[in-house]
Amino acid sequence: FPSSSLDTILFFSDQGKVYSEKAYQIPDAGRTARGLPMVNILALKRGETITAAAAVPDFGEAKFCIMCTRKGRIKRVSLSQFESVRPSGLIAISLEDDDVLGWARLTSGDDEVIVVTEMGQALRYHESNVRDMGRQAMGVIAIRLAQGDFVTGMSVVDPEGDLLVVTQNGFGKRTPLKDYPTKGRAT
């Protein structure tokens, strides 16, 4: 993602924590360079991995951060709650023991999101269907999952964009997002 030297980058871990680092603190590297392990940049716990990142040029520009877990929980939090993250990180979302945070996106307050599952289900709805919550909250149900199904992706909808779905066996399908009607969030 593009960033300027003044951007703050928010890093979200599978354990539901958020870390913050200024873009200029992350070392530059060439296209073919290996890069640095994130544990050398952030104070991650053993076994904790980064699952999402978002560049924040200005905390007043984006209003919310919307997060989704693998077991279908979604949460929307005011971005201002992540303005001052301590080096050890902050809890961004409370998780059940067998769940992980997979996706985090910045929104304007008037965006739509789409949630897609491993079994090919997709649900698109306006972000206002997810109320603004505090940092410690667990979130609400994003999509009803069938037995053995999990969320495989969540993104902010670009009304003129397409959704590319690729199966485990390598089959791909690109569909205009306008073909996915806006519905209500699962309750």
XYZ file of C-alpha atoms in Angstrom:
187
model
C 0.000 0.000 0.000
C 1.271 3.506 -0.706
C 2.535 5.483 2.246
C 4.336 8.697 2.987
C 6.988 9.080 5.651
C 4.397 10.676 7.959
C 1.969 7.743 7.848
C 1.273 5.619 10.848
C 0.881 1.948 10.024
C -1.454 -0.108 12.174
C -0.600 -3.807 12.366
C -3.266 -6.269 13.526
C -2.337 -9.675 14.916
C -4.141 -13.002 14.840
C -4.594 -12.668 18.617
C -6.713 -9.507 18.267
C -4.055 -6.928 19.165
C -3.140 -3.778 17.284
C 0.380 -2.373 17.057
C 1.425 0.985 15.633
C 4.617 2.108 13.934
C 5.586 5.161 11.910
C 6.345 4.290 8.285
C 9.806 5.859 8.473
C 10.747 3.441 11.303
C 10.383 0.466 8.951
C 13.620 -0.042 6.997
C 13.581 0.412 3.230
C 14.466 -2.618 1.145
C 14.832 -3.422 -2.524
C 12.287 -5.411 -4.494
C 14.285 -8.620 -4.221
C 15.376 -8.121 -0.604
C 14.235 -10.596 2.004
C 12.958 -8.039 4.535
C 12.940 -8.120 8.324
C 10.880 -10.368 10.586
C 8.012 -8.382 12.131
C 9.186 -9.473 15.589
C 12.234 -7.214 15.022
C 9.943 -4.217 14.456
C 7.003 -4.878 16.804
C 6.822 -6.326 20.327
C 4.985 -9.494 19.280
C 4.468 -12.380 21.676
C 5.823 -15.838 20.800
C 3.535 -17.422 18.190
C 1.699 -14.177 17.390
C 1.529 -13.252 13.696
C 0.413 -10.158 11.815
C -2.712 -10.789 9.707
C -3.591 -7.261 8.543
C -2.034 -3.824 8.159
C -3.465 -0.406 7.367
C -1.670 2.845 6.533
C -3.255 5.832 8.277
C -2.071 9.117 6.711
C -4.340 11.118 9.027
C -6.500 9.837 11.867
C -9.167 12.377 10.881
C -9.389 11.087 7.290
C -10.770 7.587 7.984
C -13.403 7.406 10.693
C -13.590 3.717 11.522
C -11.697 0.471 11.507
C -13.733 -2.627 10.744
C -12.362 -6.050 11.730
C -13.512 -9.598 10.994
C -12.542 -12.936 12.496
C -12.243 -16.355 10.922
C -15.303 -17.604 12.831
C -17.512 -14.803 11.460
C -17.449 -12.047 14.105
C -17.256 -8.448 12.908
C -16.514 -5.285 14.837
C -16.404 -1.594 13.976
C -14.399 0.758 16.177
C -13.693 4.471 15.955
C -10.194 4.919 14.492
C -9.418 7.559 17.108
C -9.153 4.731 19.682
C -5.959 3.588 17.913
C -4.347 7.044 17.800
C -1.930 6.303 20.641
C -0.991 2.632 20.783
C 1.630 1.665 23.350
C 4.653 -0.359 22.108
C 3.303 -3.567 23.662
C 0.104 -3.157 21.609
C -3.568 -2.749 22.533
C -6.446 -5.191 22.446
C -8.383 -4.330 19.282
C -10.962 -7.130 19.567
C -11.683 -9.765 22.191
C -11.624 -13.273 20.737
C -12.940 -16.694 21.663
C -10.168 -19.201 22.400
C -10.448 -20.927 19.008
C -10.888 -17.787 16.858
C -8.364 -15.486 15.153
C -8.528 -11.957 13.778
C -8.032 -12.169 10.028
C -8.969 -8.847 8.431
C -8.961 -5.154 9.310
C -9.899 -2.308 6.957
C -10.342 1.455 7.339
C -13.730 2.910 6.449
C -15.287 6.336 6.056
C -18.509 5.619 7.931
C -20.472 5.338 4.680
C -18.902 2.239 3.116
C -20.163 -1.255 2.457
C -18.313 -4.443 3.331
C -18.424 -7.923 1.844
C -17.665 -11.084 3.796
C -16.865 -14.322 1.910
C -16.648 -17.849 3.333
C -14.662 -20.954 2.373
C -17.851 -22.661 1.175
C -18.553 -19.842 -1.287
C -21.116 -17.799 0.631
C -20.904 -14.006 0.400
C -22.773 -11.301 2.268
C -22.605 -7.581 1.458
C -24.000 -4.921 3.760
C -23.568 -1.304 4.827
C -21.067 -0.770 7.636
C -23.712 1.064 9.692
C -25.287 -2.376 10.283
C -22.360 -2.916 12.664
C -22.602 -0.429 15.516
C -19.524 1.414 16.779
C -18.052 -0.519 19.731
C -15.350 -0.109 22.346
C -11.905 -1.681 22.005
C -12.590 -4.559 24.405
C -15.806 -5.713 22.676
C -16.005 -9.057 20.882
C -18.106 -7.830 17.990
C -21.294 -9.199 16.450
C -22.111 -11.929 13.955
C -20.898 -10.937 10.482
C -22.311 -13.940 8.603
C -24.009 -17.171 9.652
C -21.610 -20.032 8.984
C -22.528 -23.612 8.084
C -20.923 -26.470 10.013
C -17.200 -26.537 9.138
C -17.308 -23.219 7.233
C -15.021 -20.267 8.009
C -14.610 -16.699 6.757
C -11.932 -16.541 4.072
C -12.073 -12.829 3.262
C -13.558 -9.454 4.194
C -13.113 -6.219 2.311
C -14.550 -2.766 1.800
C -16.657 -2.677 -1.363
C -15.594 -0.578 -4.341
C -18.973 -0.170 -6.145
C -17.262 -0.229 -9.541
C -14.949 -3.119 -8.596
C -15.035 -6.867 -9.011
C -14.833 -9.779 -6.602
C -12.248 -12.408 -7.523
C -12.884 -15.803 -5.947
C -10.253 -18.533 -6.311
C -10.947 -22.108 -5.196
C -8.598 -24.456 -3.411
C -8.146 -26.349 -6.700
C -7.130 -23.210 -8.599
C -10.392 -22.310 -10.338
C -11.085 -18.582 -10.438
C -14.151 -16.464 -11.037
C -14.380 -12.677 -11.300
C -17.792 -11.138 -10.732
C -18.783 -7.450 -10.685
C -19.624 -6.404 -7.125
C -22.872 -4.890 -8.398
C -24.067 -8.506 -8.852
C -23.936 -8.918 -5.049
C -26.971 -7.088 -3.659
C -26.730 -5.186 -0.390
C -28.485 -7.083 2.387
C -28.735 -6.851 6.152
C -26.073 -8.258 8.449
C -26.730 -11.724 9.891
C -28.350 -11.524 13.322
